[in-house]
Amino acid sequence: MTGHYMYGCDYDHFRRLLAEHQADLDPAQRGRIEECLRYSRFLTRFAKIERFFWDKRIRAVEVAKPPLFILGHWRSGTTYLFNLLSCDPETAFMDSMTTFTFHNFLLLRYHLPKHYRSKLTGDRFGDDMEFLPHSPQEECYAIANCIDETFTHLITFPQSYQEYMDLAFEDGMTDAQKQRWCATHEYLLKKITYFRKGKRILFKSPDNTAKMGMLHDLYPDAKFVHIYRDPYKVLLSTIHMFEAGIQAMTFEKVPPHALIEDMAVQFYKRIYLQYLKDMARVPREQLVEIAYSDLTRAPIDTLAQIYTALDLPGFEAARPQMLAHIESQRAYRTNRFELPDALRRKINRELGFFLDHYHIPMQTEKGD
């Protein structure tokens, strides 16, 4: 992907964000900012037309099939699971076009210039995962183009990382912020349900892991599948992803590696302290947990387990498409990183509770 998620941002919202972060903007990023503003100004004109013709119809939508949320930390296999579950013909999802042009995809989805579509094509930053306009995509980018209250803006305004980390959590929001986030997500669900003709909507944004309890309150019948993985591997890849993502999207200076590393570890800790607490709020029949190792070792068996545990229909109909996707990924290889002893010690110190809960052996330093 060579484009920026804020191409599709509401123009007035974009200008407010720039004004709020004016003191931290990097002059070296002026070209990127101006390019994003041009796209935002252009697309916002069509957004007004789309709202005029479709807003009442969207708000009147009754969501008959509760959404299904994929939860899990970045680099834990959430994308692979997302791609597999999206093979189900009875399930719908947001793709890159509906996400990055959320305000106007009903009007412009089939009419955007080819050069815009080309910016949503290539490899995802941080790994070699294929990125296409029709690829399943995280709804957090659409939310970020509507409101301030989202973790996603951290990659664009990293000097305010603490503020955006806090906004990933229910208790990090004021009542007004929480109401805006919930109203935005409900509108998003209604709009994509309208577009996908009433199918069950599958969502995947890793920061939702910190909001499971809040999402359950918002959608009491929603179902959740959580995927977890060895944090020693997850955090190395996450740090690399955050650095690559910030470099690709920032309007400010890129923070030093040490700060990004500490931020990643502390955010992982906060997410799982919250998630394990929220588990008590969600009925057992609405949440299933799977290990990444099981998904990669026996993907079809693991997917069948998800469908059974959550009482989801349609597994046999989806099986051929799932098998085809599994076969298409045979050649894919995950990134490999060398774990520094200092980071290993930090993980052991900060994430011991996670290791204990999921029965993952604690690593000792080399030579121990």
Short mmCIF file of C-alpha atoms in Angstrom, two decimals:
data_model
loop_
_atom_site.label_atom_id
_atom_site.label_comp_id
_atom_site.label_asym_id
_atom_site.label_seq_id
_atom_site.Cartn_x
_atom_site.Cartn_y
_atom_site.Cartn_z
CA MET A 1 0.00 0.00 0.00
CA THR A 2 1.41 3.38 -1.01
CA GLY A 3 -1.59 5.54 -0.08
CA HIS A 4 -2.56 7.02 3.27
CA TYR A 5 -5.65 6.04 5.25
CA MET A 6 -6.50 9.73 5.75
CA TYR A 7 -7.11 10.27 2.04
CA GLY A 8 -10.71 9.41 2.87
CA CYS A 9 -10.94 11.54 6.01
CA ASP A 10 -13.74 14.08 6.29
CA TYR A 11 -12.08 17.36 5.31
CA ASP A 12 -13.27 19.40 8.31
CA HIS A 13 -12.24 16.59 10.66
CA PHE A 14 -8.82 16.44 8.98
CA ARG A 15 -8.25 20.18 9.43
CA ARG A 16 -9.23 20.01 13.10
CA LEU A 17 -6.71 17.20 13.67
CA LEU A 18 -3.96 19.18 11.96
CA ALA A 19 -4.77 22.25 14.05
CA GLU A 20 -4.72 20.19 17.25
CA HIS A 21 -1.27 18.77 16.43
CA GLN A 22 0.13 21.87 14.74
CA ALA A 23 3.08 22.22 17.13
CA ASP A 24 4.31 18.67 16.45
CA LEU A 25 3.99 18.56 12.66
CA ASP A 26 7.25 17.78 10.87
CA PRO A 27 8.11 20.21 8.03
CA ALA A 28 9.66 17.26 6.20
CA GLN A 29 6.18 15.72 5.97
CA ARG A 30 4.61 18.75 4.35
CA GLY A 31 4.30 17.01 0.96
CA ARG A 32 2.54 14.01 2.49
CA ILE A 33 0.15 16.24 4.43
CA GLU A 34 -0.72 18.33 1.37
CA GLU A 35 -1.31 15.21 -0.73
CA CYS A 36 -3.67 13.82 1.90
CA LEU A 37 -5.50 17.14 2.12
CA ARG A 38 -6.03 17.18 -1.66
CA TYR A 39 -7.59 13.72 -1.63
CA SER A 40 -9.67 14.55 1.46
CA ARG A 41 -11.02 17.77 -0.07
CA PHE A 42 -11.87 15.99 -3.34
CA LEU A 43 -13.56 12.98 -1.73
CA THR A 44 -15.49 15.04 0.84
CA ARG A 45 -17.45 16.72 -1.96
CA PHE A 46 -18.82 13.34 -2.99
CA ALA A 47 -19.40 12.34 0.63
CA LYS A 48 -21.94 15.14 0.95
CA ILE A 49 -23.79 13.83 -2.10
CA GLU A 50 -23.74 10.29 -0.73
CA ARG A 51 -25.13 11.39 2.63
CA PHE A 52 -27.94 13.26 0.89
CA PHE A 53 -29.09 10.18 -1.04
CA TRP A 54 -28.34 7.34 1.38
CA ASP A 55 -28.14 8.58 4.99
CA LYS A 56 -31.83 8.02 5.88
CA ARG A 57 -31.82 4.55 4.35
CA ILE A 58 -28.66 3.60 6.27
CA ARG A 59 -29.99 4.85 9.61
CA ALA A 60 -33.19 2.86 9.08
CA VAL A 61 -31.33 -0.44 8.64
CA GLU A 62 -32.21 -3.18 11.14
CA VAL A 63 -29.21 -5.43 11.79
CA ALA A 64 -30.78 -8.91 11.97
CA LYS A 65 -27.52 -10.87 12.22
CA PRO A 66 -25.22 -9.85 15.10
CA PRO A 67 -21.62 -9.10 14.08
CA LEU A 68 -18.69 -11.45 14.59
CA PHE A 69 -15.50 -9.89 15.95
CA ILE A 70 -11.99 -11.30 15.54
CA LEU A 71 -9.88 -10.29 18.54
CA GLY A 72 -6.18 -10.66 19.17
CA HIS A 73 -3.02 -8.59 19.33
CA TRP A 74 -1.32 -7.42 16.16
CA ARG A 75 0.82 -10.15 14.56
CA SER A 76 -1.07 -12.92 16.38
CA GLY A 77 -2.62 -14.35 13.21
CA THR A 78 -5.70 -12.11 13.15
CA THR A 79 -5.32 -11.33 9.43
CA TYR A 80 -4.92 -14.98 8.45
CA LEU A 81 -8.01 -15.86 10.50
CA PHE A 82 -9.88 -12.88 9.01
CA ASN A 83 -9.08 -13.99 5.48
CA LEU A 84 -10.20 -17.55 6.23
CA LEU A 85 -13.48 -16.62 7.89
CA SER A 86 -14.22 -14.12 5.12
CA CYS A 87 -14.30 -17.08 2.68
CA ASP A 88 -17.75 -17.91 4.04
CA PRO A 89 -20.25 -16.75 1.37
CA GLU A 90 -22.79 -15.97 4.09
CA THR A 91 -20.38 -13.61 5.84
CA ALA A 92 -19.53 -10.08 4.70
CA PHE A 93 -16.74 -7.69 5.65
CA MET A 94 -15.22 -4.31 4.93
CA ASP A 95 -12.62 -4.40 2.18
CA SER A 96 -9.93 -1.81 1.50
CA MET A 97 -12.15 0.30 -0.76
CA THR A 98 -15.10 0.46 1.64
CA THR A 99 -12.75 1.17 4.54
CA PHE A 100 -10.52 3.86 3.06
CA THR A 101 -13.37 5.60 1.21
CA PHE A 102 -15.99 4.96 3.89
CA HIS A 103 -17.72 8.34 3.44
CA ASN A 104 -18.39 7.83 -0.28
CA PHE A 105 -17.97 4.20 -1.34
CA LEU A 106 -21.66 3.78 -2.21
CA LEU A 107 -21.32 6.55 -4.76
CA LEU A 108 -17.74 6.09 -5.97
CA ARG A 109 -16.78 2.45 -5.36
CA TYR A 110 -16.77 1.56 -9.06
CA HIS A 111 -15.79 4.99 -10.37
CA LEU A 112 -12.65 5.99 -8.49
CA PRO A 113 -9.69 6.63 -10.78
CA LYS A 114 -7.31 3.77 -11.40
CA HIS A 115 -4.44 5.69 -9.83
CA TYR A 116 -6.35 5.76 -6.51
CA ARG A 117 -6.99 2.02 -6.66
CA SER A 118 -3.29 1.48 -7.36
CA LYS A 119 -2.48 3.10 -4.01
CA LEU A 120 -4.44 0.29 -2.30
CA THR A 121 -2.41 -2.39 -4.06
CA GLY A 122 0.85 -4.06 -3.09
CA ASP A 123 2.25 -5.39 0.18
CA ARG A 124 1.08 -4.40 3.64
CA PHE A 125 3.61 -2.36 5.59
CA GLY A 126 5.53 -4.47 8.09
CA ASP A 127 5.29 -7.75 6.16
CA ASP A 128 4.72 -9.21 2.69
CA MET A 129 0.99 -9.85 3.13
CA GLU A 130 -0.81 -9.08 -0.13
CA PHE A 131 -2.84 -5.87 -0.05
CA LEU A 132 -5.56 -5.33 -2.68
CA PRO A 133 -8.63 -3.06 -3.03
CA HIS A 134 -10.95 -6.02 -2.35
CA SER A 135 -8.87 -7.49 0.51
CA PRO A 136 -10.64 -7.77 3.91
CA GLN A 137 -9.71 -4.70 5.92
CA GLU A 138 -9.81 -3.38 9.47
CA GLU A 139 -12.71 -1.05 10.23
CA CYS A 140 -10.54 1.08 12.54
CA TYR A 141 -9.34 3.13 9.53
CA ALA A 142 -12.91 4.04 8.61
CA ILE A 143 -13.58 5.06 12.21
CA ALA A 144 -10.39 7.16 12.23
CA ASN A 145 -11.68 9.06 9.21
CA CYS A 146 -14.85 9.95 11.12
CA ILE A 147 -13.76 10.83 14.68
CA ASP A 148 -10.74 11.62 16.84
CA GLU A 149 -11.36 8.85 19.39
CA THR A 150 -9.28 6.03 17.96
CA PHE A 151 -5.94 4.35 18.55
CA THR A 152 -5.31 4.41 14.78
CA HIS A 153 -4.27 8.07 14.76
CA LEU A 154 -1.18 7.10 16.77
CA ILE A 155 0.66 6.15 13.56
CA THR A 156 0.00 9.60 12.10
CA PHE A 157 0.49 11.67 15.27
CA PRO A 158 2.99 9.55 17.26
CA GLN A 159 4.09 12.42 19.51
CA SER A 160 0.67 12.05 21.15
CA TYR A 161 1.03 8.28 21.51
CA GLN A 162 -0.10 8.23 25.15
CA GLU A 163 -3.37 9.99 24.33
CA TYR A 164 -4.16 7.57 21.51
CA MET A 165 -3.16 4.51 23.52
CA ASP A 166 -5.60 5.61 26.23
CA LEU A 167 -8.38 6.00 23.67
CA ALA A 168 -8.18 2.28 22.88
CA PHE A 169 -9.77 1.61 26.27
CA GLU A 170 -13.26 2.29 27.55
CA ASP A 171 -11.92 3.80 30.75
CA GLY A 172 -9.63 6.06 28.70
CA MET A 173 -12.61 7.83 27.16
CA THR A 174 -14.92 10.44 28.55
CA ASP A 175 -18.65 9.66 28.35
CA ALA A 176 -18.95 11.94 25.33
CA GLN A 177 -16.03 10.26 23.56
CA LYS A 178 -17.44 6.82 24.26
CA GLN A 179 -20.83 7.87 22.90
CA ARG A 180 -19.20 9.21 19.70
CA TRP A 181 -17.20 6.02 19.20
CA CYS A 182 -20.24 3.79 19.74
CA ALA A 183 -22.46 5.89 17.48
CA THR A 184 -19.81 5.84 14.76
CA HIS A 185 -19.39 2.07 14.98
CA GLU A 186 -23.16 1.51 14.89
CA TYR A 187 -23.47 3.69 11.79
CA LEU A 188 -20.57 1.82 10.20
CA LEU A 189 -22.25 -1.52 10.93
CA LYS A 190 -25.55 -0.33 9.46
CA LYS A 191 -23.89 1.06 6.34
CA ILE A 192 -21.89 -2.06 5.56
CA THR A 193 -24.93 -4.25 6.38
CA TYR A 194 -26.97 -2.20 3.92
CA PHE A 195 -24.26 -2.52 1.27
CA ARG A 196 -23.77 -6.27 1.87
CA LYS A 197 -27.54 -6.91 1.77
CA GLY A 198 -28.06 -8.04 5.36
CA LYS A 199 -25.27 -10.61 5.73
CA ARG A 200 -23.50 -11.15 9.05
CA ILE A 201 -20.60 -8.67 9.25
CA LEU A 202 -17.14 -9.89 10.22
CA PHE A 203 -14.92 -7.28 11.89
CA LYS A 204 -11.21 -7.40 12.65
CA SER A 205 -9.29 -4.57 14.31
CA PRO A 206 -6.73 -5.68 16.90
CA ASP A 207 -7.41 -2.68 19.14
CA ASN A 208 -10.97 -4.04 19.59
CA THR A 209 -9.34 -6.59 21.92
CA ALA A 210 -9.16 -3.77 24.47
CA LYS A 211 -12.87 -3.00 23.97
CA MET A 212 -14.51 -6.44 24.10
CA GLY A 213 -16.64 -5.55 27.12
CA MET A 214 -17.68 -2.27 25.55
CA LEU A 215 -18.52 -4.01 22.27
CA HIS A 216 -20.58 -6.61 24.12
CA ASP A 217 -22.57 -3.83 25.79
CA LEU A 218 -23.09 -2.19 22.39
CA TYR A 219 -24.03 -5.44 20.63
CA PRO A 220 -25.28 -7.89 23.32
CA ASP A 221 -25.69 -10.74 20.80
CA ALA A 222 -22.31 -10.25 19.08
CA LYS A 223 -19.88 -13.16 18.97
CA PHE A 224 -16.13 -13.07 19.44
CA VAL A 225 -13.23 -15.28 18.40
CA HIS A 226 -9.91 -14.52 20.07
CA ILE A 227 -6.60 -15.74 18.67
CA TYR A 228 -3.45 -15.69 20.80
CA ARG A 229 0.21 -16.37 20.09
CA ASP A 230 3.61 -16.57 21.76
CA PRO A 231 4.31 -12.93 22.80
CA TYR A 232 8.05 -13.28 22.22
CA LYS A 233 7.32 -13.63 18.49
CA VAL A 234 4.38 -11.27 18.50
CA LEU A 235 6.17 -8.32 20.06
CA LEU A 236 9.23 -8.46 17.84
CA SER A 237 6.98 -8.38 14.78
CA THR A 238 4.70 -5.72 16.33
CA ILE A 239 7.62 -3.37 17.00
CA HIS A 240 8.74 -3.78 13.39
CA MET A 241 5.16 -3.15 12.21
CA PHE A 242 4.72 -0.02 14.33
CA GLU A 243 8.01 1.41 13.08
CA ALA A 244 7.15 0.66 9.44
CA GLY A 245 3.59 1.94 9.88
CA ILE A 246 4.65 5.19 11.52
CA GLN A 247 7.31 5.81 8.88
CA ALA A 248 4.69 5.26 6.15
CA MET A 249 1.92 7.36 7.73
CA THR A 250 3.34 9.94 10.12
CA PHE A 251 2.89 13.69 9.86
CA GLU A 252 5.43 14.10 12.68
CA LYS A 253 8.95 12.91 13.48
CA VAL A 254 9.35 9.16 13.96
CA PRO A 255 9.89 8.32 17.65
CA PRO A 256 13.11 6.51 18.64
CA HIS A 257 13.18 2.71 18.60
CA ALA A 258 13.43 2.47 22.40
CA LEU A 259 10.20 4.44 22.85
CA ILE A 260 8.32 2.34 20.27
CA GLU A 261 9.55 -0.84 21.94
CA ASP A 262 8.43 0.27 25.38
CA MET A 263 5.11 1.50 24.00
CA ALA A 264 4.47 -1.86 22.32
CA VAL A 265 5.19 -3.86 25.48
CA GLN A 266 3.10 -1.63 27.73
CA PHE A 267 0.21 -1.56 25.27
CA TYR A 268 0.26 -5.37 25.01
CA LYS A 269 0.14 -5.54 28.81
CA ARG A 270 -2.76 -3.10 29.10
CA ILE A 271 -4.75 -4.80 26.35
CA TYR A 272 -4.58 -8.21 27.99
CA LEU A 273 -5.19 -7.01 31.51
CA GLN A 274 -8.36 -5.45 30.12
CA TYR A 275 -9.31 -8.39 27.91
CA LEU A 276 -8.97 -10.96 30.69
CA LYS A 277 -11.10 -8.72 32.89
CA ASP A 278 -13.73 -8.32 30.15
CA MET A 279 -14.06 -12.08 29.70
CA ALA A 280 -16.34 -12.12 32.75
CA ARG A 281 -18.80 -9.82 30.91
CA VAL A 282 -19.22 -12.04 27.84
CA PRO A 283 -21.28 -15.28 27.97
CA ARG A 284 -19.22 -18.39 27.24
CA GLU A 285 -21.30 -19.31 24.20
CA GLN A 286 -20.39 -15.97 22.58
CA LEU A 287 -16.60 -16.22 22.89
CA VAL A 288 -14.15 -18.84 21.66
CA GLU A 289 -10.36 -18.73 21.98
CA ILE A 290 -7.90 -20.41 19.64
CA ALA A 291 -4.12 -20.64 19.52
CA TYR A 292 -2.25 -19.42 16.44
CA SER A 293 -0.22 -22.62 16.53
CA ASP A 294 -3.42 -24.68 16.23
CA LEU A 295 -4.72 -22.56 13.35
CA THR A 296 -1.51 -23.02 11.35
CA ARG A 297 -1.12 -26.70 12.24
CA ALA A 298 -4.73 -27.77 11.61
CA PRO A 299 -6.61 -24.85 10.03
CA ILE A 300 -9.79 -26.67 8.95
CA ASP A 301 -10.20 -28.43 12.29
CA THR A 302 -9.68 -25.13 14.11
CA LEU A 303 -12.20 -23.32 11.91
CA ALA A 304 -14.72 -26.12 12.52
CA GLN A 305 -14.14 -25.64 16.25
CA ILE A 306 -14.97 -21.94 15.92
CA TYR A 307 -18.20 -22.61 14.04
CA THR A 308 -19.28 -25.24 16.55
CA ALA A 309 -18.40 -23.22 19.66
CA LEU A 310 -20.22 -20.12 18.42
CA ASP A 311 -23.10 -22.03 16.82
CA LEU A 312 -22.44 -20.46 13.43
CA PRO A 313 -24.17 -21.95 10.35
CA GLY A 314 -22.57 -22.61 6.98
CA PHE A 315 -19.24 -24.27 7.70
CA GLU A 316 -19.62 -27.05 5.13
CA ALA A 317 -20.61 -24.56 2.43
CA ALA A 318 -17.57 -22.43 3.25
CA ARG A 319 -15.08 -25.32 3.50
CA PRO A 320 -14.07 -25.43 -0.22
CA GLN A 321 -13.25 -21.71 -0.31
CA MET A 322 -11.36 -21.98 2.98
CA LEU A 323 -9.32 -24.92 1.67
CA ALA A 324 -8.50 -22.94 -1.48
CA HIS A 325 -7.26 -20.00 0.58
CA ILE A 326 -5.17 -22.28 2.80
CA GLU A 327 -3.55 -23.78 -0.29
CA SER A 328 -2.85 -20.31 -1.74
CA GLN A 329 -0.87 -19.39 1.38
CA ARG A 330 1.45 -22.42 1.39
CA ALA A 331 4.41 -20.37 0.17
CA TYR A 332 3.90 -17.48 2.62
CA ARG A 333 6.62 -17.11 5.24
CA THR A 334 6.40 -14.95 8.35
CA ASN A 335 9.16 -12.48 9.20
CA ARG A 336 11.96 -13.78 11.40
CA PHE A 337 13.64 -11.60 14.01
CA GLU A 338 16.31 -12.18 16.63
CA LEU A 339 14.99 -11.57 20.14
CA PRO A 340 17.35 -9.34 22.17
CA ASP A 341 17.90 -10.45 25.77
CA ALA A 342 16.81 -7.04 27.08
CA LEU A 343 13.44 -7.36 25.34
CA ARG A 344 13.09 -10.96 26.54
CA ARG A 345 13.59 -9.80 30.12
CA LYS A 346 11.06 -7.02 29.63
CA ILE A 347 8.47 -9.47 28.29
CA ASN A 348 9.09 -11.84 31.19
CA ARG A 349 8.69 -9.02 33.67
CA GLU A 350 5.63 -7.33 32.16
CA LEU A 351 3.75 -10.24 30.58
CA GLY A 352 4.21 -13.07 33.04
CA PHE A 353 0.45 -13.06 33.71
CA PHE A 354 -0.22 -13.64 29.99
CA LEU A 355 2.30 -16.48 29.79
CA ASP A 356 0.75 -18.13 32.84
CA HIS A 357 -2.82 -17.75 31.61
CA TYR A 358 -2.14 -19.29 28.21
CA HIS A 359 0.42 -21.84 29.48
CA ILE A 360 3.25 -20.46 27.35
CA PRO A 361 6.73 -21.32 28.75
CA MET A 362 8.78 -18.37 29.92
CA GLN A 363 12.00 -18.03 27.95
CA THR A 364 15.30 -17.62 29.70
CA GLU A 365 18.29 -15.77 28.30
CA LYS A 366 20.70 -17.50 25.99
CA GLY A 367 23.10 -19.65 27.89
CA ASP A 368 20.80 -20.01 30.92
#
